[in-house]
Each structure stands twice: as structure tokens, then as C-alpha cells.
């Protein structure tokens, strides 16, 4: 129990500090959230979405799962996406992976990890698709890092292909999808160059 008590005590300290800094902080946040960004990231505890991009509560809508996957039959992720795009009207969707992702590593290993292997299956498919490039990278960690990048790019394409995003573009709404990757080593994010805001741009990226 002392471990949990510590969290609750820290919460009280935090709430007091925020209130002292800005007296209407909570009343303002409680009545509205108007985030411009949707973040789809990994559940990894070392990649806290808001914190690494310097955003406060209320500024970014967040969905996280193991290995930042966007699966077309995952109602959880799709519901977050729909709410973010249709109700909150976010302008930017960022899929952010990270180097050294345990999910990506597990997907490449031959051993059985149980249930999670089903979830990670799409990453194996990505590895098969890019097998030629991946086998040309001699050392294991670099090969895994490249697969982390390829996974983020694939998931950003999945986001772009969803009915939610396609419909927003059909209506001519400003909405762009981005693929980023975070390094646990230096805390820096790299833009993987996927910046797409129309169905044509997705096709162009696919054809590269
Ligand atoms: Co991860």
C-alpha cells in the first residue's frame, strides 16, 4: 500500500501546485478540451506523450498501445480516431514509435510470447514485406531499429486509409498524418518524412 499512497500524495501536491500557479486551471480544463493533436504511441512507460513534446493537459488527445499499432478491426483505436477527428476536430495525427520497442523486438523473436503474439502479428508481416532491406543490415539492434521505423510508417498509412480520415479529406477538412520516432537514448524525436494530407499523397508515398 505505501506505493499507492505515495501516488495519491503526489497527486495532491501536483493539484495544489497547478491551482496555485493558475487559480482557474481546473475549472477551465473541466469545461473544455480543444486539442489540435492526436498522438498514437506505444504504451512503453519511457515514452510519455505529452511530456516529451512539452504539452500540457488538454492540448493533445492520446491513444497508446503495445508497439503503436493501428489495426482496422481495433474498435478502441478507431473510436479514439473518430472522436478526435469528428468531434474534437484535431488538425494533426502523429503516429510516434520509438527505437528499442519491446513489441517490435518480440515480433522478430522465434519464441512464443502468448496472446500478445497475435497483436504483434502485423509487425511480422511488415518484416516479411521489407525482408530484403532488413537482411542487408548486418547487426541485430540496427535491424530492429529499422523495423521500428518501418512499423511507424506502416501504421501512419493505416491511419490515412481509415474511413474516418478519408471522410475528413473528402470534406476538405485540414488534417494531416505524420510518422515520428522517438529515441530513448537522447530523448529526441525524428520526423520520418511522412506528412500526408490527401488520398493522393498517400498513394504517392506508397509508390516511392
Ligand atoms: Co514500444
PDB file of C-alpha atoms and ligand atoms in Angstrom:
ATOM      1  CA  UNK A   1       0.000   0.000   0.000  1.00  0.00           C
ATOM      2  CA  UNK A   2       2.693   2.630   0.701  1.00  0.00           C
ATOM      3  CA  UNK A   3       3.472   2.586  -3.023  1.00  0.00           C
ATOM      4  CA  UNK A   4      -0.083   3.613  -3.855  1.00  0.00           C
ATOM      5  CA  UNK A   5      -0.284   6.120  -1.003  1.00  0.00           C
ATOM      6  CA  UNK A   6       2.766   7.833  -2.465  1.00  0.00           C
ATOM      7  CA  UNK A   7       0.987   8.351  -5.793  1.00  0.00           C
ATOM      8  CA  UNK A   8      -2.087   9.829  -4.129  1.00  0.00           C
ATOM      9  CA  UNK A   9       0.074  12.165  -2.017  1.00  0.00           C
ATOM     10  CA  UNK A  10       1.970  13.243  -5.143  1.00  0.00           C
ATOM     11  CA  UNK A  11      -1.355  13.850  -6.879  1.00  0.00           C
ATOM     12  CA  UNK A  12      -2.475  16.179  -4.077  1.00  0.00           C
ATOM     13  CA  UNK A  13       0.844  18.071  -4.308  1.00  0.00           C
ATOM     14  CA  UNK A  14       0.507  18.377  -8.082  1.00  0.00           C
ATOM     15  CA  UNK A  15      -3.105  19.593  -7.932  1.00  0.00           C
ATOM     16  CA  UNK A  16      -2.140  22.198  -5.324  1.00  0.00           C
ATOM     17  CA  UNK A  17       0.828  23.419  -7.380  1.00  0.00           C
ATOM     18  CA  UNK A  18      -1.270  23.738 -10.541  1.00  0.00           C
ATOM     19  CA  UNK A  19      -4.055  25.572  -8.693  1.00  0.00           C
ATOM     20  CA  UNK A  20      -1.572  27.961  -7.087  1.00  0.00           C
ATOM     21  CA  UNK A  21       0.055  28.729 -10.428  1.00  0.00           C
ATOM     22  CA  UNK A  22      -3.240  29.312 -12.270  1.00  0.00           C
ATOM     23  CA  UNK A  23      -6.285  29.646  -9.990  1.00  0.00           C
ATOM     24  CA  UNK A  24      -8.803  28.781 -12.747  1.00  0.00           C
ATOM     25  CA  UNK A  25      -6.651  25.941 -14.132  1.00  0.00           C
ATOM     26  CA  UNK A  26      -9.028  23.068 -13.352  1.00  0.00           C
ATOM     27  CA  UNK A  27     -12.307  24.927 -13.873  1.00  0.00           C
ATOM     28  CA  UNK A  28     -11.097  25.948 -17.346  1.00  0.00           C
ATOM     29  CA  UNK A  29      -9.888  22.431 -18.249  1.00  0.00           C
ATOM     30  CA  UNK A  30     -13.073  20.827 -16.918  1.00  0.00           C
ATOM     31  CA  UNK A  31     -15.318  22.792 -19.256  1.00  0.00           C
ATOM     32  CA  UNK A  32     -13.406  22.331 -22.476  1.00  0.00           C
ATOM     33  CA  UNK A  33     -10.736  20.380 -24.260  1.00  0.00           C
ATOM     34  CA  UNK A  34      -9.629  21.626 -27.643  1.00  0.00           C
ATOM     35  CA  UNK A  35      -6.584  19.610 -28.606  1.00  0.00           C
ATOM     36  CA  UNK A  36      -5.046  20.182 -32.033  1.00  0.00           C
ATOM     37  CA  UNK A  37      -3.119  16.929 -31.993  1.00  0.00           C
ATOM     38  CA  UNK A  38      -3.927  13.250 -31.784  1.00  0.00           C
ATOM     39  CA  UNK A  39      -0.996  11.135 -30.658  1.00  0.00           C
ATOM     40  CA  UNK A  40      -0.887   7.406 -31.352  1.00  0.00           C
ATOM     41  CA  UNK A  41       2.079   5.977 -29.495  1.00  0.00           C
ATOM     42  CA  UNK A  42       3.496   2.955 -27.698  1.00  0.00           C
ATOM     43  CA  UNK A  43       2.388   2.062 -24.146  1.00  0.00           C
ATOM     44  CA  UNK A  44       6.069   1.979 -23.112  1.00  0.00           C
ATOM     45  CA  UNK A  45       6.421   3.889 -19.820  1.00  0.00           C
ATOM     46  CA  UNK A  46       9.531   5.635 -21.128  1.00  0.00           C
ATOM     47  CA  UNK A  47       7.616   7.453 -23.858  1.00  0.00           C
ATOM     48  CA  UNK A  48       5.145   9.756 -22.032  1.00  0.00           C
ATOM     49  CA  UNK A  49       3.383  11.518 -24.916  1.00  0.00           C
ATOM     50  CA  UNK A  50       2.593  14.998 -23.544  1.00  0.00           C
ATOM     51  CA  UNK A  51       5.816  15.327 -21.627  1.00  0.00           C
ATOM     52  CA  UNK A  52       8.263  14.667 -24.470  1.00  0.00           C
ATOM     53  CA  UNK A  53       6.667  17.313 -26.690  1.00  0.00           C
ATOM     54  CA  UNK A  54       6.194  19.816 -23.866  1.00  0.00           C
ATOM     55  CA  UNK A  55       2.384  19.896 -23.945  1.00  0.00           C
ATOM     56  CA  UNK A  56       0.025  20.476 -21.027  1.00  0.00           C
ATOM     57  CA  UNK A  57      -3.160  18.549 -20.171  1.00  0.00           C
ATOM     58  CA  UNK A  58      -5.905  19.492 -22.636  1.00  0.00           C
ATOM     59  CA  UNK A  59      -3.544  20.021 -25.549  1.00  0.00           C
ATOM     60  CA  UNK A  60      -3.185  16.545 -27.015  1.00  0.00           C
ATOM     61  CA  UNK A  61      -5.588  13.607 -27.396  1.00  0.00           C
ATOM     62  CA  UNK A  62      -3.711  10.367 -26.802  1.00  0.00           C
ATOM     63  CA  UNK A  63      -4.049   6.714 -27.719  1.00  0.00           C
ATOM     64  CA  UNK A  64      -1.349   4.249 -26.722  1.00  0.00           C
ATOM     65  CA  UNK A  65      -0.992   0.506 -27.197  1.00  0.00           C
ATOM     66  CA  UNK A  66       1.820  -2.031 -27.442  1.00  0.00           C
ATOM     67  CA  UNK A  67       4.009  -1.087 -30.442  1.00  0.00           C
ATOM     68  CA  UNK A  68       1.708   1.790 -31.585  1.00  0.00           C
ATOM     69  CA  UNK A  69      -0.357  -0.322 -33.949  1.00  0.00           C
ATOM     70  CA  UNK A  70      -3.353   0.868 -35.951  1.00  0.00           C
ATOM     71  CA  UNK A  71      -5.395  -2.203 -36.800  1.00  0.00           C
ATOM     72  CA  UNK A  72      -8.504  -1.753 -38.946  1.00  0.00           C
ATOM     73  CA  UNK A  73     -10.603  -4.003 -36.696  1.00  0.00           C
ATOM     74  CA  UNK A  74      -9.480  -2.422 -33.393  1.00  0.00           C
ATOM     75  CA  UNK A  75     -12.544  -0.544 -32.127  1.00  0.00           C
ATOM     76  CA  UNK A  76     -10.531   1.046 -29.357  1.00  0.00           C
ATOM     77  CA  UNK A  77      -8.091   2.830 -31.648  1.00  0.00           C
ATOM     78  CA  UNK A  78     -10.740   3.549 -34.304  1.00  0.00           C
ATOM     79  CA  UNK A  79     -13.087   5.074 -31.718  1.00  0.00           C
ATOM     80  CA  UNK A  80     -10.316   7.341 -30.445  1.00  0.00           C
ATOM     81  CA  UNK A  81      -9.586   8.320 -34.036  1.00  0.00           C
ATOM     82  CA  UNK A  82     -13.238   9.028 -34.820  1.00  0.00           C
ATOM     83  CA  UNK A  83     -13.756  11.118 -31.694  1.00  0.00           C
ATOM     84  CA  UNK A  84     -10.532  13.051 -32.273  1.00  0.00           C
ATOM     85  CA  UNK A  85     -11.271  13.813 -35.931  1.00  0.00           C
ATOM     86  CA  UNK A  86     -15.056  14.250 -35.990  1.00  0.00           C
ATOM     87  CA  UNK A  87     -15.767  15.785 -32.584  1.00  0.00           C
ATOM     88  CA  UNK A  88     -12.548  17.386 -31.366  1.00  0.00           C
ATOM     89  CA  UNK A  89     -11.523  18.282 -34.925  1.00  0.00           C
ATOM     90  CA  UNK A  90      -7.804  17.747 -34.403  1.00  0.00           C
ATOM     91  CA  UNK A  91      -5.665  19.009 -37.272  1.00  0.00           C
ATOM     92  CA  UNK A  92      -2.688  16.703 -36.867  1.00  0.00           C
ATOM     93  CA  UNK A  93      -2.418  12.977 -36.233  1.00  0.00           C
ATOM     94  CA  UNK A  94       1.005  11.826 -35.130  1.00  0.00           C
ATOM     95  CA  UNK A  95       1.953   8.163 -35.054  1.00  0.00           C
ATOM     96  CA  UNK A  96       5.056   8.080 -32.884  1.00  0.00           C
ATOM     97  CA  UNK A  97       7.032   4.894 -32.358  1.00  0.00           C
ATOM     98  CA  UNK A  98      10.314   4.518 -30.550  1.00  0.00           C
ATOM     99  CA  UNK A  99      13.629   2.807 -31.099  1.00  0.00           C
ATOM    100  CA  UNK A 100      14.199  -0.192 -28.850  1.00  0.00           C
ATOM    101  CA  UNK A 101      10.474  -1.034 -28.831  1.00  0.00           C
ATOM    102  CA  UNK A 102       9.883  -4.266 -26.891  1.00  0.00           C
ATOM    103  CA  UNK A 103       6.852  -5.058 -29.044  1.00  0.00           C
ATOM    104  CA  UNK A 104       8.854  -4.848 -32.263  1.00  0.00           C
ATOM    105  CA  UNK A 105      11.637  -6.926 -30.712  1.00  0.00           C
ATOM    106  CA  UNK A 106       9.180  -9.600 -29.567  1.00  0.00           C
ATOM    107  CA  UNK A 107       7.602  -9.702 -33.038  1.00  0.00           C
ATOM    108  CA  UNK A 108      11.008 -10.643 -34.516  1.00  0.00           C
ATOM    109  CA  UNK A 109      11.802 -13.367 -31.995  1.00  0.00           C
ATOM    110  CA  UNK A 110      11.053 -17.000 -32.787  1.00  0.00           C
ATOM    111  CA  UNK A 111       9.864 -17.872 -29.251  1.00  0.00           C
ATOM    112  CA  UNK A 112       6.275 -17.869 -28.066  1.00  0.00           C
ATOM    113  CA  UNK A 113       5.101 -14.856 -26.006  1.00  0.00           C
ATOM    114  CA  UNK A 114       1.485 -15.972 -25.664  1.00  0.00           C
ATOM    115  CA  UNK A 115      -1.532 -13.847 -26.511  1.00  0.00           C
ATOM    116  CA  UNK A 116       0.491 -10.755 -27.407  1.00  0.00           C
ATOM    117  CA  UNK A 117       1.952 -12.575 -30.441  1.00  0.00           C
ATOM    118  CA  UNK A 118      -1.458 -12.224 -32.096  1.00  0.00           C
ATOM    119  CA  UNK A 119      -1.402  -8.479 -31.502  1.00  0.00           C
ATOM    120  CA  UNK A 120       2.167  -8.198 -32.811  1.00  0.00           C
ATOM    121  CA  UNK A 121       1.500 -10.285 -35.919  1.00  0.00           C
ATOM    122  CA  UNK A 122       1.185  -7.245 -38.251  1.00  0.00           C
ATOM    123  CA  UNK A 123       4.803  -6.318 -37.438  1.00  0.00           C
ATOM    124  CA  UNK A 124       5.955  -9.727 -38.692  1.00  0.00           C
ATOM    125  CA  UNK A 125       4.073  -9.035 -41.914  1.00  0.00           C
ATOM    126  CA  UNK A 126       5.925  -5.714 -42.247  1.00  0.00           C
ATOM    127  CA  UNK A 127       9.229  -7.528 -41.652  1.00  0.00           C
ATOM    128  CA  UNK A 128       8.368 -10.029 -44.410  1.00  0.00           C
ATOM    129  CA  UNK A 129       7.441  -7.213 -46.776  1.00  0.00           C
ATOM    130  CA  UNK A 130      10.803  -5.486 -46.207  1.00  0.00           C
ATOM    131  CA  UNK A 131      12.828  -8.659 -45.773  1.00  0.00           C
ATOM    132  CA  UNK A 132      15.382  -7.741 -48.444  1.00  0.00           C
ATOM    133  CA  UNK A 133      16.262  -4.411 -46.822  1.00  0.00           C
ATOM    134  CA  UNK A 134      16.255  -5.834 -43.309  1.00  0.00           C
ATOM    135  CA  UNK A 135      18.573  -8.788 -44.010  1.00  0.00           C
ATOM    136  CA  UNK A 136      21.052  -6.377 -45.608  1.00  0.00           C
ATOM    137  CA  UNK A 137      21.518  -4.690 -42.207  1.00  0.00           C
ATOM    138  CA  UNK A 138      24.192  -6.815 -40.505  1.00  0.00           C
ATOM    139  CA  UNK A 139      23.735  -6.004 -36.818  1.00  0.00           C
ATOM    140  CA  UNK A 140      20.645  -7.010 -34.884  1.00  0.00           C
ATOM    141  CA  UNK A 141      19.942  -3.760 -32.992  1.00  0.00           C
ATOM    142  CA  UNK A 142      20.163  -1.624 -36.174  1.00  0.00           C
ATOM    143  CA  UNK A 143      17.901  -4.076 -37.996  1.00  0.00           C
ATOM    144  CA  UNK A 144      15.359  -3.841 -35.163  1.00  0.00           C
ATOM    145  CA  UNK A 145      15.587  -0.048 -35.185  1.00  0.00           C
ATOM    146  CA  UNK A 146      14.872  -0.016 -38.919  1.00  0.00           C
ATOM    147  CA  UNK A 147      11.860  -2.262 -38.356  1.00  0.00           C
ATOM    148  CA  UNK A 148      10.683   0.198 -35.678  1.00  0.00           C
ATOM    149  CA  UNK A 149      10.775   2.933 -38.355  1.00  0.00           C
ATOM    150  CA  UNK A 150       9.049   0.755 -40.971  1.00  0.00           C
ATOM    151  CA  UNK A 151       6.360  -0.110 -38.440  1.00  0.00           C
ATOM    152  CA  UNK A 152       5.604   3.558 -37.697  1.00  0.00           C
ATOM    153  CA  UNK A 153       5.367   4.315 -41.422  1.00  0.00           C
ATOM    154  CA  UNK A 154       3.030   1.354 -41.988  1.00  0.00           C
ATOM    155  CA  UNK A 155       0.783   2.461 -39.115  1.00  0.00           C
ATOM    156  CA  UNK A 156       0.696   6.050 -40.398  1.00  0.00           C
ATOM    157  CA  UNK A 157      -0.513   4.660 -43.749  1.00  0.00           C
ATOM    158  CA  UNK A 158      -3.143   2.625 -41.888  1.00  0.00           C
ATOM    159  CA  UNK A 159      -4.369   5.817 -40.172  1.00  0.00           C
ATOM    160  CA  UNK A 160      -4.552   7.540 -43.554  1.00  0.00           C
ATOM    161  CA  UNK A 161      -6.558   4.628 -45.006  1.00  0.00           C
ATOM    162  CA  UNK A 162      -9.226   4.644 -42.282  1.00  0.00           C
ATOM    163  CA  UNK A 163     -12.761   5.674 -43.264  1.00  0.00           C
ATOM    164  CA  UNK A 164     -12.550   8.433 -40.629  1.00  0.00           C
ATOM    165  CA  UNK A 165      -9.528  10.152 -42.163  1.00  0.00           C
ATOM    166  CA  UNK A 166     -10.638   9.517 -45.754  1.00  0.00           C
ATOM    167  CA  UNK A 167     -14.017  11.111 -44.989  1.00  0.00           C
ATOM    168  CA  UNK A 168     -12.398  14.165 -43.379  1.00  0.00           C
ATOM    169  CA  UNK A 169     -10.299  14.654 -46.519  1.00  0.00           C
ATOM    170  CA  UNK A 170     -13.355  14.146 -48.738  1.00  0.00           C
ATOM    171  CA  UNK A 171     -14.988  17.012 -46.872  1.00  0.00           C
ATOM    172  CA  UNK A 172     -11.904  19.133 -47.487  1.00  0.00           C
ATOM    173  CA  UNK A 173     -11.046  19.483 -43.815  1.00  0.00           C
ATOM    174  CA  UNK A 174      -7.454  20.359 -42.853  1.00  0.00           C
ATOM    175  CA  UNK A 175      -5.987  17.172 -41.404  1.00  0.00           C
ATOM    176  CA  UNK A 176      -2.517  15.757 -41.779  1.00  0.00           C
ATOM    177  CA  UNK A 177      -0.946  12.469 -40.723  1.00  0.00           C
ATOM    178  CA  UNK A 178       2.667  12.242 -39.580  1.00  0.00           C
ATOM    179  CA  UNK A 179       5.154   9.488 -38.692  1.00  0.00           C
ATOM    180  CA  UNK A 180       7.697  10.181 -35.975  1.00  0.00           C
ATOM    181  CA  UNK A 181      10.106   8.061 -33.966  1.00  0.00           C
ATOM    182  CA  UNK A 182      11.487   8.760 -30.510  1.00  0.00           C
ATOM    183  CA  UNK A 183      14.921   7.801 -29.245  1.00  0.00           C
ATOM    184  CA  UNK A 184      15.164   6.569 -25.662  1.00  0.00           C
ATOM    185  CA  UNK A 185      18.904   7.321 -25.778  1.00  0.00           C
ATOM    186  CA  UNK A 186      18.730  11.104 -26.187  1.00  0.00           C
ATOM    187  CA  UNK A 187      15.033  11.945 -25.834  1.00  0.00           C
ATOM    188  CA  UNK A 188      14.843  13.316 -29.373  1.00  0.00           C
ATOM    189  CA  UNK A 189      12.121  12.712 -31.953  1.00  0.00           C
ATOM    190  CA  UNK A 190      12.968  12.120 -35.614  1.00  0.00           C
ATOM    191  CA  UNK A 191      10.455  13.012 -38.339  1.00  0.00           C
ATOM    192  CA  UNK A 192      10.315  10.068 -40.766  1.00  0.00           C
ATOM    193  CA  UNK A 193       9.146  12.298 -43.615  1.00  0.00           C
ATOM    194  CA  UNK A 194       5.574  11.027 -43.847  1.00  0.00           C
ATOM    195  CA  UNK A 195       3.446  14.197 -43.940  1.00  0.00           C
ATOM    196  CA  UNK A 196       0.255  13.408 -45.711  1.00  0.00           C
ATOM    197  CA  UNK A 197      -2.930  15.444 -46.038  1.00  0.00           C
ATOM    198  CA  UNK A 198      -4.754  13.938 -49.038  1.00  0.00           C
ATOM    199  CA  UNK A 199      -5.545  10.488 -50.505  1.00  0.00           C
ATOM    200  CA  UNK A 200      -3.240  11.303 -53.465  1.00  0.00           C
ATOM    201  CA  UNK A 201      -0.332  11.974 -51.105  1.00  0.00           C
ATOM    202  CA  UNK A 202      -0.846   8.546 -49.505  1.00  0.00           C
ATOM    203  CA  UNK A 203      -0.714   6.882 -52.924  1.00  0.00           C
ATOM    204  CA  UNK A 204       2.411   8.849 -53.849  1.00  0.00           C
ATOM    205  CA  UNK A 205       4.082   7.726 -50.656  1.00  0.00           C
ATOM    206  CA  UNK A 206       3.135   4.103 -51.312  1.00  0.00           C
ATOM    207  CA  UNK A 207       4.638   4.277 -54.815  1.00  0.00           C
ATOM    208  CA  UNK A 208       8.018   5.633 -53.664  1.00  0.00           C
TER     209      UNK A 208
HETATM  210 CO1  LIG B   1       7.314   0.169 -27.568  1.00  0.00          CO
END
